[in-house]
Amino acid sequence: METLVEIKATARKQAFAARKAAHAEGRAEKAEAAADHVIAALGPLAVGTVVAGYSPIRTEIDPLPALARLAEAGARIALPVIAGAGLPLDFREWQPGAPLVDGPFGA
């Protein structure tokens, strides 16, 4: 009988393989379609509303097109900064086109 740790490890591997396969086709188009869904789901936001996001790594869905649209509409966008292992995330304001710096885990 598998342990919970083994079941979770298997599920993570399966999910990564599925994301990798899906990621391989039409990445830009999928990011724009995802942005459409995010914008629709959030609805109108007040100017200055803070929205937290992330910069994608590996096969993560790319939220940057949605975040860029939100910024254009007046939202303030915050991305996480990873200071190190075991430390809490810190969030910094981001604007489209701003440079990103690799963190300690390549994120």
Coordinates of N, CA and C in Angstrom, one line a residue:
M1 N 0.8 -1.2 0.0 CA 0.0 0.0 0.0 C 0.9 1.2 0.0
E2 N 0.6 2.2 -0.9 CA 1.3 3.4 -1.0 C 1.0 4.3 0.2
T3 N 2.1 5.1 0.6 CA 1.9 6.0 1.7 C 1.3 7.3 1.1
L4 N 0.8 8.2 1.9 CA 0.3 9.5 1.4 C 1.4 10.3 0.7
V5 N 2.6 10.2 1.2 CA 3.8 10.9 0.6 C 4.0 10.4 -0.8
E6 N 3.9 9.1 -1.0 CA 4.1 8.5 -2.3 C 3.0 8.8 -3.2
I7 N 1.8 8.8 -2.7 CA 0.6 9.2 -3.6 C 0.7 10.6 -4.0
K8 N 1.1 11.5 -3.1 CA 1.3 12.9 -3.5 C 2.4 13.1 -4.5
A9 N 3.5 12.4 -4.3 CA 4.6 12.5 -5.3 C 4.2 12.0 -6.7
T10 N 3.5 10.9 -6.7 CA 3.0 10.4 -8.0 C 2.0 11.4 -8.6
A11 N 1.1 12.0 -7.9 CA 0.2 13.0 -8.4 C 0.9 14.2 -8.9
R12 N 2.0 14.7 -8.2 CA 2.7 15.8 -8.7 C 3.4 15.5 -10.0
K13 N 4.0 14.3 -10.2 CA 4.6 13.9 -11.4 C 3.6 13.9 -12.5
Q14 N 2.4 13.3 -12.3 CA 1.4 13.2 -13.3 C 0.9 14.6 -13.7
A15 N 0.7 15.5 -12.8 CA 0.3 16.8 -13.0 C 1.3 17.6 -13.8
F16 N 2.6 17.4 -13.5 CA 3.7 18.1 -14.2 C 3.7 17.6 -15.7
A17 N 3.6 16.3 -15.9 CA 3.6 15.7 -17.2 C 2.5 16.3 -18.0
A18 N 1.3 16.4 -17.4 CA 0.1 16.9 -18.2 C 0.3 18.4 -18.5
R19 N 0.8 19.2 -17.6 CA 1.1 20.6 -17.8 C 2.2 20.7 -18.9
K20 N 3.2 19.9 -18.9 CA 4.3 20.0 -19.9 C 3.7 19.7 -21.3
A21 N 2.9 18.7 -21.4 CA 2.3 18.4 -22.7 C 1.4 19.6 -23.2
A22 N 0.5 20.1 -22.3 CA -0.4 21.2 -22.6 C 0.4 22.4 -22.9
H23 N 1.5 22.6 -22.2 CA 2.3 23.8 -22.4 C 3.0 23.9 -23.7
A24 N 3.3 22.8 -24.3 CA 4.1 22.7 -25.6 C 3.3 23.3 -26.7
E25 N 2.0 23.4 -26.7 CA 1.3 23.9 -27.9 C 0.6 25.2 -27.6
G26 N 0.8 26.2 -28.5 CA 0.1 27.4 -28.4 C 0.2 28.2 -27.1
R27 N 1.4 28.3 -26.6 CA 1.6 29.0 -25.3 C 1.1 30.4 -25.3
A28 N 1.4 31.2 -26.3 CA 1.0 32.6 -26.3 C -0.5 32.8 -26.4
E29 N -1.1 31.9 -27.3 CA -2.6 32.0 -27.4 C -3.3 31.6 -26.2
K30 N -2.7 30.6 -25.5 CA -3.3 30.1 -24.2 C -3.2 31.2 -23.1
A31 N -2.1 31.9 -23.1 CA -1.9 33.0 -22.1 C -2.9 34.1 -22.4
E32 N -3.1 34.4 -23.6 CA -4.1 35.5 -23.9 C -5.5 35.0 -23.6
A33 N -5.8 33.7 -23.9 CA -7.2 33.2 -23.5 C -7.3 33.2 -22.0
A34 N -6.3 32.8 -21.3 CA -6.3 32.8 -19.8 C -6.5 34.2 -19.3
A35 N -5.9 35.2 -19.9 CA -6.0 36.6 -19.5 C -7.5 37.0 -19.7
D36 N -8.1 36.6 -20.8 CA -9.5 36.9 -21.0 C -10.3 36.4 -19.8
H37 N -10.1 35.2 -19.4 CA -10.9 34.6 -18.3 C -10.6 35.3 -17.0
V38 N -9.3 35.6 -16.7 CA -9.0 36.3 -15.5 C -9.7 37.7 -15.4
I39 N -9.6 38.4 -16.5 CA -10.2 39.8 -16.5 C -11.7 39.7 -16.3
A40 N -12.4 38.7 -17.0 CA -13.8 38.5 -16.9 C -14.2 38.1 -15.4
A41 N -13.4 37.2 -14.8 CA -13.7 36.7 -13.5 C -13.5 37.8 -12.4
L42 N -12.5 38.7 -12.6 CA -12.3 39.8 -11.6 C -13.3 40.9 -11.8
G43 N -13.8 41.1 -13.0 CA -14.7 42.2 -13.2 C -14.0 43.6 -13.1
P44 N -14.7 44.6 -13.1 CA -14.1 46.0 -12.9 C -13.4 46.1 -11.6
L45 N -12.2 46.6 -11.6 CA -11.5 46.9 -10.3 C -11.3 48.4 -10.2
A46 N -11.3 48.9 -9.0 CA -11.1 50.3 -8.7 C -9.6 50.6 -9.0
V47 N -9.4 51.8 -9.6 CA -8.0 52.2 -9.8 C -7.2 52.1 -8.5
G48 N -6.0 51.6 -8.6 CA -5.2 51.5 -7.4 C -5.3 50.2 -6.7
T49 N -6.3 49.3 -7.1 CA -6.5 48.0 -6.4 C -5.2 47.2 -6.6
V50 N -4.7 46.6 -5.5 CA -3.5 45.8 -5.6 C -3.9 44.4 -5.9
V51 N -3.2 43.8 -7.0 CA -3.4 42.5 -7.4 C -2.1 41.7 -7.4
A52 N -2.0 40.6 -6.6 CA -0.8 39.8 -6.5 C -0.8 38.8 -7.6
G53 N 0.3 38.6 -8.2 CA 0.5 37.6 -9.3 C 1.8 36.9 -9.1
Y54 N 2.3 36.3 -10.2 CA 3.6 35.6 -10.1 C 4.2 35.6 -11.5
S55 N 5.5 35.4 -11.6 CA 6.2 35.3 -12.9 C 6.3 33.7 -13.1
P56 N 5.9 33.2 -14.2 CA 5.8 31.8 -14.4 C 7.2 31.1 -14.6
I57 N 7.3 29.9 -14.0 CA 8.5 29.1 -14.3 C 8.1 27.8 -14.8
R58 N 9.0 27.1 -15.6 CA 8.7 25.8 -16.2 C 7.3 25.8 -16.9
T59 N 6.4 25.0 -16.5 CA 5.2 24.9 -17.2 C 4.0 25.6 -16.5
E60 N 4.3 26.5 -15.6 CA 3.2 27.2 -15.0 C 2.4 28.1 -16.0
I61 N 1.1 28.3 -15.8 CA 0.3 29.2 -16.7 C 0.9 30.6 -16.5
D62 N 1.0 31.3 -17.6 CA 1.6 32.6 -17.7 C 0.5 33.7 -17.4
P63 N 0.5 34.3 -16.2 CA -0.4 35.3 -15.8 C 0.0 36.7 -16.3
L64 N 1.2 36.8 -16.9 CA 1.7 38.2 -17.1 C 0.8 39.0 -18.1
P65 N 0.2 38.3 -19.2 CA -0.7 39.1 -20.0 C -1.9 39.7 -19.3
A66 N -2.4 38.9 -18.4 CA -3.6 39.4 -17.5 C -3.1 40.5 -16.6
L67 N -1.9 40.3 -16.0 CA -1.4 41.3 -15.1 C -1.1 42.6 -15.8
A68 N -0.6 42.5 -17.0 CA -0.3 43.7 -17.8 C -1.6 44.4 -18.2
R69 N -2.7 43.7 -18.5 CA -4.0 44.4 -18.8 C -4.5 45.0 -17.6
L70 N -4.4 44.4 -16.4 CA -4.9 45.0 -15.2 C -4.1 46.2 -14.8
A71 N -2.8 46.2 -15.1 CA -2.0 47.4 -14.8 C -2.4 48.5 -15.7
E72 N -2.6 48.2 -17.0 CA -3.1 49.2 -17.9 C -4.4 49.9 -17.5
A73 N -5.2 49.1 -16.8 CA -6.5 49.6 -16.3 C -6.4 50.3 -15.0
G74 N -5.2 50.4 -14.4 CA -5.0 51.1 -13.2 C -4.7 50.3 -12.0
A75 N -4.7 49.0 -12.1 CA -4.4 48.2 -10.9 C -2.9 48.3 -10.6
R76 N -2.5 48.1 -9.3 CA -1.1 48.0 -8.9 C -0.8 46.5 -8.8
I77 N 0.2 46.1 -9.5 CA 0.6 44.7 -9.6 C 1.7 44.4 -8.6
A78 N 1.6 43.3 -7.8 CA 2.7 42.9 -6.9 C 3.1 41.5 -7.3
L79 N 4.4 41.3 -7.4 CA 5.0 39.9 -7.6 C 5.8 39.5 -6.4
P80 N 5.9 38.2 -6.1 CA 6.6 37.7 -4.9 C 8.1 37.8 -5.2
V81 N 8.8 38.1 -4.1 CA 10.3 38.0 -4.1 C 10.6 36.9 -3.1
I82 N 11.5 36.0 -3.5 CA 11.9 34.9 -2.6 C 13.3 35.3 -2.1
A83 N 13.3 35.5 -0.8 CA 14.6 35.9 -0.2 C 15.5 34.7 0.1
G84 N 14.8 33.6 0.4 CA 15.6 32.4 0.7 C 14.8 31.3 1.3
A85 N 15.3 30.1 1.4 CA 14.6 28.9 1.9 C 14.1 29.2 3.3
G86 N 12.8 28.9 3.5 CA 12.2 29.0 4.9 C 11.8 30.4 5.2
L87 N 12.1 31.4 4.3 CA 11.7 32.8 4.6 C 10.4 33.1 4.0
P88 N 9.6 34.0 4.6 CA 8.3 34.4 4.0 C 8.5 35.1 2.7
L89 N 7.6 35.1 1.8 CA 7.6 35.8 0.6 C 7.4 37.3 0.9
D90 N 8.1 38.1 0.1 CA 7.9 39.6 0.1 C 7.3 39.9 -1.2
F91 N 6.5 40.9 -1.3 CA 5.9 41.3 -2.6 C 6.4 42.7 -3.0
R92 N 6.7 42.9 -4.2 CA 7.2 44.1 -4.7 C 6.3 44.5 -5.9
E93 N 6.1 45.8 -6.1 CA 5.3 46.3 -7.2 C 6.0 46.1 -8.5
W94 N 5.2 45.7 -9.5 CA 5.7 45.4 -10.8 C 4.9 46.1 -11.8
Q95 N 5.6 46.6 -12.9 CA 4.9 47.2 -14.1 C 5.3 46.4 -15.3
P96 N 4.4 46.3 -16.3 CA 4.8 45.7 -17.6 C 6.1 46.3 -18.1
G97 N 7.0 45.4 -18.5 CA 8.3 45.8 -19.1 C 9.4 46.0 -18.1
A98 N 9.0 46.0 -16.8 CA 10.0 46.2 -15.8 C 10.9 44.9 -15.7
P99 N 12.2 45.1 -15.6 CA 13.1 43.9 -15.5 C 12.8 43.1 -14.3
L100 N 13.0 41.8 -14.4 CA 12.9 40.8 -13.3 C 14.3 40.3 -13.0
V101 N 14.5 40.0 -11.7 CA 15.8 39.5 -11.3 C 15.6 38.0 -10.8
D102 N 16.5 37.1 -11.2 CA 16.4 35.7 -10.8 C 16.7 35.7 -9.2
G103 N 15.9 34.9 -8.6 CA 16.0 34.7 -7.1 C 16.9 33.4 -6.8
P104 N 17.0 33.1 -5.6 CA 17.9 32.0 -5.2 C 17.5 30.6 -5.7
F105 N 16.3 30.4 -6.2 CA 15.8 29.1 -6.7 C 15.6 29.2 -8.2
G106 N 16.1 30.2 -8.9 CA 15.9 30.4 -10.3 C 14.5 30.9 -10.6
A107 N 13.8 31.3 -9.6 CA 12.4 31.9 -9.9 C 12.6 33.4 -10.0

